[in-house]
Tab-separated table of N, CA and C in Angstrom:
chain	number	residue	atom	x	y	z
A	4	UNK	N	0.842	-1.175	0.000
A	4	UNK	CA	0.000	0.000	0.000
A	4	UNK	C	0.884	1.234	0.000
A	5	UNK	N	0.184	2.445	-0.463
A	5	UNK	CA	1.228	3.375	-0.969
A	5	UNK	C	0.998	4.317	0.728
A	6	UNK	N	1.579	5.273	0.486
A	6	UNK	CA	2.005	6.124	2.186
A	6	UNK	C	0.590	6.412	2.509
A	7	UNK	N	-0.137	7.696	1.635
A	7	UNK	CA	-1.451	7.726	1.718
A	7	UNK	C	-2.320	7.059	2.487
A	8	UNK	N	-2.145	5.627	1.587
A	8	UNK	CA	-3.669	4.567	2.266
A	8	UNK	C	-2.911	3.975	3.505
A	9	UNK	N	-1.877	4.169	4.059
A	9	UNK	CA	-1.136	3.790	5.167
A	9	UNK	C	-1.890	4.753	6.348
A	10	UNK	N	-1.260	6.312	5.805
A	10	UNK	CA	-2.237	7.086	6.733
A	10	UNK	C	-3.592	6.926	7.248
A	11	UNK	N	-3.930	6.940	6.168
A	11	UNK	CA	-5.895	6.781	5.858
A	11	UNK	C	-5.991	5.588	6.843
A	12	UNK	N	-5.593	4.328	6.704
A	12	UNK	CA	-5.650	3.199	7.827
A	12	UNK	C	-5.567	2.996	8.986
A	13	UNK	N	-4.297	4.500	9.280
A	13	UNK	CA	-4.012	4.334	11.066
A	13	UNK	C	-4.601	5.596	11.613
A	14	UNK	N	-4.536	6.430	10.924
A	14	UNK	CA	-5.048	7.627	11.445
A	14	UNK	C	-3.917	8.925	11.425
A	15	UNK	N	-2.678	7.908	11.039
A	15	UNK	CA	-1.015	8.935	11.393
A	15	UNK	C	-1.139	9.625	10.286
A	16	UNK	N	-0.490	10.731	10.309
A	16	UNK	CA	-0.177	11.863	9.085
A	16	UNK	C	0.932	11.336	8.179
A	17	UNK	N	0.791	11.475	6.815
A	17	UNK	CA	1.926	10.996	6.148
A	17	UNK	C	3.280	11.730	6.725
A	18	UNK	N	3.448	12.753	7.335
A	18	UNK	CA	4.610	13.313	7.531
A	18	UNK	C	4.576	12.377	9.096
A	19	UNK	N	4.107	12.171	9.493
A	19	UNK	CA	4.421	11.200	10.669
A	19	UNK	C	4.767	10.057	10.307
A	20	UNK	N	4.352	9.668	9.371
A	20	UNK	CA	5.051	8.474	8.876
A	20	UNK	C	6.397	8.171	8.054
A	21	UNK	N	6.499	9.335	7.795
A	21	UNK	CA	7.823	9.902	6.852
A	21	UNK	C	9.017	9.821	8.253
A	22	UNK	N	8.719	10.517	9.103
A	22	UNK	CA	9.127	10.922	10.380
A	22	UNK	C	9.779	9.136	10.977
A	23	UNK	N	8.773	8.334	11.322
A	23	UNK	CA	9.211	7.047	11.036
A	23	UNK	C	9.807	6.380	10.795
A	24	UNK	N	9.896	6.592	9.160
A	24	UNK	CA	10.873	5.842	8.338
A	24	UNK	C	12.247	6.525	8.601
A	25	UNK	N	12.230	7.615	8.919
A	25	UNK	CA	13.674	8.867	9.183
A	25	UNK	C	13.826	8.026	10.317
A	26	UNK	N	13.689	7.484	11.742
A	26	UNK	CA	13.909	6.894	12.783
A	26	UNK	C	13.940	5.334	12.795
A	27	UNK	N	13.957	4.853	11.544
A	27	UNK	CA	14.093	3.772	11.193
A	27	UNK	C	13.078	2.540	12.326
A	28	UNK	N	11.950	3.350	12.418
A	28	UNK	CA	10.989	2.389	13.094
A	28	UNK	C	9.644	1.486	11.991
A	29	UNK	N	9.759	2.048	10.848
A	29	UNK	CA	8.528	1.639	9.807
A	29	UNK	C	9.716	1.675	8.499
A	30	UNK	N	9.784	0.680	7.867
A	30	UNK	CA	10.631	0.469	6.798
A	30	UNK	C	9.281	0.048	5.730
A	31	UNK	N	9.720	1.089	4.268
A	31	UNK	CA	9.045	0.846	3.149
A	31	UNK	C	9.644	0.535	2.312
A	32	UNK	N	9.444	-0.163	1.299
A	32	UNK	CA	9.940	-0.313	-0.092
A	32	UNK	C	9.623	0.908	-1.215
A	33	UNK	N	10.794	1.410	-1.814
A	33	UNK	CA	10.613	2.208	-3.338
A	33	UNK	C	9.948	1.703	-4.571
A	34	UNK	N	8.961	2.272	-4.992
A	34	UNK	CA	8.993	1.860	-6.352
A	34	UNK	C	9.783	2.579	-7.462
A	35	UNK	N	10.456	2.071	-8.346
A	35	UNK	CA	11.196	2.711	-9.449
A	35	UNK	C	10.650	3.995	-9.601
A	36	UNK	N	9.611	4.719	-9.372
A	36	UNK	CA	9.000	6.111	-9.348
A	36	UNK	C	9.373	6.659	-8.014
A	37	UNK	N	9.995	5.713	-7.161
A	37	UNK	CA	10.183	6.774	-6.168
A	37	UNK	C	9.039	6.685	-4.580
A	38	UNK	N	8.026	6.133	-5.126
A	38	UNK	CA	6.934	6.078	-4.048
A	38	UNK	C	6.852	5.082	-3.181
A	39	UNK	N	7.000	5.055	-2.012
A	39	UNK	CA	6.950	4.848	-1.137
A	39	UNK	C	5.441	3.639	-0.782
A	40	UNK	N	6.327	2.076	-0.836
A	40	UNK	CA	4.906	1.050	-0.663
A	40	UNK	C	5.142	0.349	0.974
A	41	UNK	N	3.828	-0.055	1.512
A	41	UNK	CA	4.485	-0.745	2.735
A	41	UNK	C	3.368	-1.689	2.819
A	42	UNK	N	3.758	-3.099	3.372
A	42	UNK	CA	3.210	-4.392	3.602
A	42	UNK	C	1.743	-3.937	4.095
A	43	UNK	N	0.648	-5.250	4.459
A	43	UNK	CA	-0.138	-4.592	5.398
A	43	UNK	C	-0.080	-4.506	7.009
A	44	UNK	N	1.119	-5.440	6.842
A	44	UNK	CA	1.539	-5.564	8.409
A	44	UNK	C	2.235	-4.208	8.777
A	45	UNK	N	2.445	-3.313	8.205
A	45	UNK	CA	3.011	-1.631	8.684
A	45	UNK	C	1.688	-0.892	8.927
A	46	UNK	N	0.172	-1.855	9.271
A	46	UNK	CA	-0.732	-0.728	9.655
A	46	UNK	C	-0.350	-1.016	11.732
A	47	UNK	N	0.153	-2.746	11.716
A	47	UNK	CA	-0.186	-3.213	13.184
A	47	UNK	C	1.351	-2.482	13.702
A	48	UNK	N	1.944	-2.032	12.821
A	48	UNK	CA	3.579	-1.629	13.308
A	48	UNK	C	3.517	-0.192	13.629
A	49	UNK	N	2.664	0.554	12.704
A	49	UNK	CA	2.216	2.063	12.786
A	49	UNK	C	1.668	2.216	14.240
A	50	UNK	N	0.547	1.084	14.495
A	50	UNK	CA	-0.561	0.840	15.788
A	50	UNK	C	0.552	0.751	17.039
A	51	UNK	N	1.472	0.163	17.169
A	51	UNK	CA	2.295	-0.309	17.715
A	51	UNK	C	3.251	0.587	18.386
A	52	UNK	N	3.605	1.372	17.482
A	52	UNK	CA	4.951	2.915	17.583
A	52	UNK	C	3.835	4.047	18.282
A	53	UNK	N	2.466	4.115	17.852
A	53	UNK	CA	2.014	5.158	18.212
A	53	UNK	C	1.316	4.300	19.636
A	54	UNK	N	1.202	3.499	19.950
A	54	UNK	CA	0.871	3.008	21.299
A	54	UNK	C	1.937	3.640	22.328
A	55	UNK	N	3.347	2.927	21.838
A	55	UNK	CA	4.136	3.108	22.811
A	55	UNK	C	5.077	4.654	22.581
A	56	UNK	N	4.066	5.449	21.452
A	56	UNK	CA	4.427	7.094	21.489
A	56	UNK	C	3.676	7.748	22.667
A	57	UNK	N	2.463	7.258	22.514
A	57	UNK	CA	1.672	7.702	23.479
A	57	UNK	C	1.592	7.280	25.002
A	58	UNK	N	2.361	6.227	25.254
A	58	UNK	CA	2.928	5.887	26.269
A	58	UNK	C	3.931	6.603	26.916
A	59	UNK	N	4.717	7.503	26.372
A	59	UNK	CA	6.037	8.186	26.558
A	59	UNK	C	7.067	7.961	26.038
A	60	UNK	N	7.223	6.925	25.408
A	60	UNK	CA	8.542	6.371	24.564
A	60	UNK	C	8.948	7.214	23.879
A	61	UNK	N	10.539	7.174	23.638
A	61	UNK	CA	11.085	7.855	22.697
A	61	UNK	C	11.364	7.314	21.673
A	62	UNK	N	11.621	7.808	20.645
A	62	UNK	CA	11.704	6.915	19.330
A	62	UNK	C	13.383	6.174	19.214
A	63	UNK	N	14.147	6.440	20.290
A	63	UNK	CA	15.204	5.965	20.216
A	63	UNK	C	14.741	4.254	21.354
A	64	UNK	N	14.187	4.808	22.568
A	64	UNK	CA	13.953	3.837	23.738
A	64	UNK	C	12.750	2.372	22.097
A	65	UNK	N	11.859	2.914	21.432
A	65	UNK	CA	11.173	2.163	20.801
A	65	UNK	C	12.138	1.727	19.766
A	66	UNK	N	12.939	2.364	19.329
A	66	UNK	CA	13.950	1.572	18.044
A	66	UNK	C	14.484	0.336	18.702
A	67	UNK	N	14.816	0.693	20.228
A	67	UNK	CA	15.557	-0.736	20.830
A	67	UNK	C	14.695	-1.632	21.311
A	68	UNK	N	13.520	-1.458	21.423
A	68	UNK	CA	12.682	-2.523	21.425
A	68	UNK	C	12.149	-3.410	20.277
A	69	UNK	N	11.973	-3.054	19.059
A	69	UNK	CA	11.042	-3.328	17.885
A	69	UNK	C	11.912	-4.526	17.674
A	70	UNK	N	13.476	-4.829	17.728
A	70	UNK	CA	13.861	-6.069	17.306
A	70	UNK	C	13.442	-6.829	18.317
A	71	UNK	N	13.009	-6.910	19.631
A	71	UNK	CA	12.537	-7.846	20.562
A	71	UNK	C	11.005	-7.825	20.009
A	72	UNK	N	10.241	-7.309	19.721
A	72	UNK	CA	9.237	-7.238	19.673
A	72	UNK	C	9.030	-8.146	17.846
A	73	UNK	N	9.746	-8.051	17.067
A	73	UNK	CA	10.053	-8.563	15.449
A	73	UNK	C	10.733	-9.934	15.658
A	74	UNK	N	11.288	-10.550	16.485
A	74	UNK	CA	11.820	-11.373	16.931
A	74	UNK	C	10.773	-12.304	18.118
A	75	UNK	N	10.286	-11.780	18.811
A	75	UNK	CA	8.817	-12.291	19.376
A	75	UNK	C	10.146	-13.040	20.840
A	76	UNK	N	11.295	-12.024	21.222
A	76	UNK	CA	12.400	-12.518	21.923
A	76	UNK	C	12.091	-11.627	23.311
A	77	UNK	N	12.020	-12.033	24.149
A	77	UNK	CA	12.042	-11.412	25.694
A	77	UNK	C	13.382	-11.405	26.305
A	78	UNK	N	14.130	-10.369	26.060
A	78	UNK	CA	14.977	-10.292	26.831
A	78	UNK	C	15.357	-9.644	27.948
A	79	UNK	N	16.608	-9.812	28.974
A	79	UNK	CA	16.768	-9.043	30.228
A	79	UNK	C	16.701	-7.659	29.980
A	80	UNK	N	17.403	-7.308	28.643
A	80	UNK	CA	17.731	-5.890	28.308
A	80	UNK	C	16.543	-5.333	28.335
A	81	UNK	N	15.170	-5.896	27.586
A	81	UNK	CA	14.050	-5.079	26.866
A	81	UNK	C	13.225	-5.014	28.214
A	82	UNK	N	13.343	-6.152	29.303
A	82	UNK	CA	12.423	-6.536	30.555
A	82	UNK	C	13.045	-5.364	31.180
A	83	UNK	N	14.234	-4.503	31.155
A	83	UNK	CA	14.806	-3.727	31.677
A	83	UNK	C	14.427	-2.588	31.531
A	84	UNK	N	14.183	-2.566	30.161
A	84	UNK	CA	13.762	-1.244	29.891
A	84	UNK	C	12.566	-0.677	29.938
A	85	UNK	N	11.554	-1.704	29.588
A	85	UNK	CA	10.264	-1.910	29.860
A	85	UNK	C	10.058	-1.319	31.259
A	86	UNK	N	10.450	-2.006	32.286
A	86	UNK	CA	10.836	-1.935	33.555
A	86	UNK	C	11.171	0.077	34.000
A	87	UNK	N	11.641	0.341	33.405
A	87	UNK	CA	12.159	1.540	33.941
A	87	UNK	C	11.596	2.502	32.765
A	88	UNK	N	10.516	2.312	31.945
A	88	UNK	CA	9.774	2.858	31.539
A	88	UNK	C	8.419	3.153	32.210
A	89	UNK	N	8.011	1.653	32.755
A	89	UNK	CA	7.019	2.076	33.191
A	89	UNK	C	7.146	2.725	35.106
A	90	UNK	N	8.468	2.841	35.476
A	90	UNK	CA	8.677	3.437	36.505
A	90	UNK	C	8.548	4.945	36.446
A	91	UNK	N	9.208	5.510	35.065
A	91	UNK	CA	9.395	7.001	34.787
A	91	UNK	C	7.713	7.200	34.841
A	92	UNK	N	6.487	6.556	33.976
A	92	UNK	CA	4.980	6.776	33.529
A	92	UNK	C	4.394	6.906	35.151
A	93	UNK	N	4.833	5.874	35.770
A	93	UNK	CA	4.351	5.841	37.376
A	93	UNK	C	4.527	7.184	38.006
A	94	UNK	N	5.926	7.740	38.105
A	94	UNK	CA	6.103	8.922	38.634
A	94	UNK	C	5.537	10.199	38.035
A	95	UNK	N	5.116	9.952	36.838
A	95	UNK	CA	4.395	11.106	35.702
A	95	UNK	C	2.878	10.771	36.530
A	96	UNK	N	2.229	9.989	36.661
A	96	UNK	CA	1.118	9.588	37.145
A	96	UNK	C	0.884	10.447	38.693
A	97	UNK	N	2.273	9.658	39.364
A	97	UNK	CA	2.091	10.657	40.387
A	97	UNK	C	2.011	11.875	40.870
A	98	UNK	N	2.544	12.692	39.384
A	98	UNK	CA	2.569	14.102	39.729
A	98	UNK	C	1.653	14.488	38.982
A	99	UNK	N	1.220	14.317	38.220
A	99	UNK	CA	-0.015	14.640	37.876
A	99	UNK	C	-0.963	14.291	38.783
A	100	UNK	N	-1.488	13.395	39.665
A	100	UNK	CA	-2.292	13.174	40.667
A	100	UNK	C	-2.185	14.101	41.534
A	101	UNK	N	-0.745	15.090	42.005
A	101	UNK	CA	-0.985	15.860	42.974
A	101	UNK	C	-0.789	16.650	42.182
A	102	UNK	N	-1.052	17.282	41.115
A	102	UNK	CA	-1.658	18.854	40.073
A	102	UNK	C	-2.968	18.562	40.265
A	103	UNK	N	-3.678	17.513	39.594
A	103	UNK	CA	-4.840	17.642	39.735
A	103	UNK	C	-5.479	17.801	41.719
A	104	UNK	N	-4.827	17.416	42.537
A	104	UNK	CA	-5.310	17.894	43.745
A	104	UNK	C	-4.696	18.860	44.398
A	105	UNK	N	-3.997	19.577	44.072
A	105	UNK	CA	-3.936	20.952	44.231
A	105	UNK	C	-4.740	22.118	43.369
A	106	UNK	N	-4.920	21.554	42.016
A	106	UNK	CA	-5.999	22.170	41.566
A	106	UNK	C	-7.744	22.072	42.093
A	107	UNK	N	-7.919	21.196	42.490
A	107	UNK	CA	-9.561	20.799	42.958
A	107	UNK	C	-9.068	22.019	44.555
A	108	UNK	N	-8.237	21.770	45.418
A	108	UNK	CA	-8.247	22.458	46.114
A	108	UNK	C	-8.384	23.996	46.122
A	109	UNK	N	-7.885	24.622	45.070
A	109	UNK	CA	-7.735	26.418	44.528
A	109	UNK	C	-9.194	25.764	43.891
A	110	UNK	N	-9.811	24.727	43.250
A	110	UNK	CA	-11.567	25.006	42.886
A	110	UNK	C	-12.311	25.354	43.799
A	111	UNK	N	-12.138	24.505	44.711
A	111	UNK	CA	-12.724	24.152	45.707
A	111	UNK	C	-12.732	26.254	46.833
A	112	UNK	N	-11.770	26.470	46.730
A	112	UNK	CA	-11.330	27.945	47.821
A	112	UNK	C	-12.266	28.543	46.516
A	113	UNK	N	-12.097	28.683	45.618
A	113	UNK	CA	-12.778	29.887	44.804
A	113	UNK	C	-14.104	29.827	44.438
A	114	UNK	N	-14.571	28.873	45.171
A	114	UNK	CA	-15.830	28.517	45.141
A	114	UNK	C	-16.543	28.993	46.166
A	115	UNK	N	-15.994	29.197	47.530
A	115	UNK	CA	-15.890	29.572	48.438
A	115	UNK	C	-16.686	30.974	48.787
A	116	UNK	N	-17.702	30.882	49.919
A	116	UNK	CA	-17.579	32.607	50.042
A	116	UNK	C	-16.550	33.434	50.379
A	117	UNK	N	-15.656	32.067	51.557
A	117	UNK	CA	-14.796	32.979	52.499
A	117	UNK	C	-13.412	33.195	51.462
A	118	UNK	N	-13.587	33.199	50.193
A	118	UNK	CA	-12.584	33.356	49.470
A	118	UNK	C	-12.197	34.352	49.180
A	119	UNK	N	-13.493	35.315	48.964
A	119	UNK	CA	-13.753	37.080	48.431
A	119	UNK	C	-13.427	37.370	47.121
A	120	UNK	N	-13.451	35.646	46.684
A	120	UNK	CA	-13.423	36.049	44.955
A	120	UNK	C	-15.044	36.880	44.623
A	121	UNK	N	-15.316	37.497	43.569
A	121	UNK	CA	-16.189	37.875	42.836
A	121	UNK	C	-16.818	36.700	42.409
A	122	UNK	N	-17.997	36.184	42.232
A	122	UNK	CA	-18.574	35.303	41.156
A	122	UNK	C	-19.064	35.460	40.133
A	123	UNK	N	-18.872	35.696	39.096
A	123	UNK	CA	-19.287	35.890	37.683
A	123	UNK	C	-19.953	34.940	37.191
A	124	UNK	N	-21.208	34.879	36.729
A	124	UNK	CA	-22.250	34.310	36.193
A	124	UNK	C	-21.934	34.490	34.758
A	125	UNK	N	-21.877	33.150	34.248
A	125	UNK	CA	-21.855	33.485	32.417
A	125	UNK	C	-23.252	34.420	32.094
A	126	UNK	N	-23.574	35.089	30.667
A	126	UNK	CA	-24.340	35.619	30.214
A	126	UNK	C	-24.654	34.483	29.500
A	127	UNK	N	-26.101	34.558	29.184
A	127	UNK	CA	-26.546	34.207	28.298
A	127	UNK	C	-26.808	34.476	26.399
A	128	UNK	N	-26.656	33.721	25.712
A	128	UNK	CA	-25.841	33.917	24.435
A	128	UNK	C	-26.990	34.690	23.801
């Protein structure tokens, strides 16, 4: 399939996918014109990179995984990294848990009479 219907399939932008192939995480074949074809198994590989993009991964931490993951190989290294990936997401979790409750708390005061905020009522449209 050409880059296009690659996009169209996963939802990624062709320049995200371009982006990709520059990080050597999605490999395509040329056609003698130049265009850019990829298997259909580069929609579950696309699914895959943007899972663990959206996870926090970097595209360097995911380059060193994809041969464990293409290889279907569990190793100490990848259990390692895995490992201290999802330690860094834990501590992101945690601080975001105390933003969001320091924020409910400043909701919570400005909600308040004894706050001496003003209350402003939206208008009606």
């Amino acid at each position: 399939m050409r880059i296009g219907e690659l996009a169209a399939r996963t939802g990624v932008s062709v320049r995200a996918l371009r982006y990709y192939e520059e990080q050597e995480l999605l490999i395509g074949a040329r056609s003698s014109g130049g265009q850019r074809h990829y298997p259909d198994s580069a929609v579950d590989r696309v699914d895959l990179i943007q899972m663990l993009y959206a996870a926090g991964l970097s595209s360097r931490t995911i380059l060193n995984l994809l041969p464990c993951v293409d290889a279907k190989v569990n190793t100490p290294q990848s259990r390692a990294m895995l490992n201290t990936e999802r330690g860094r997401i834990d501590r992101q979790i945690t601080q975001l848990m105390q933003a969001r409750d320091r924020l409910d708390a400043v909701i919570a005061l400005s909600e308040s009479a004894a706050s001496g905020c003003t209350r402003m009522e939206s208008e009606a449209p």
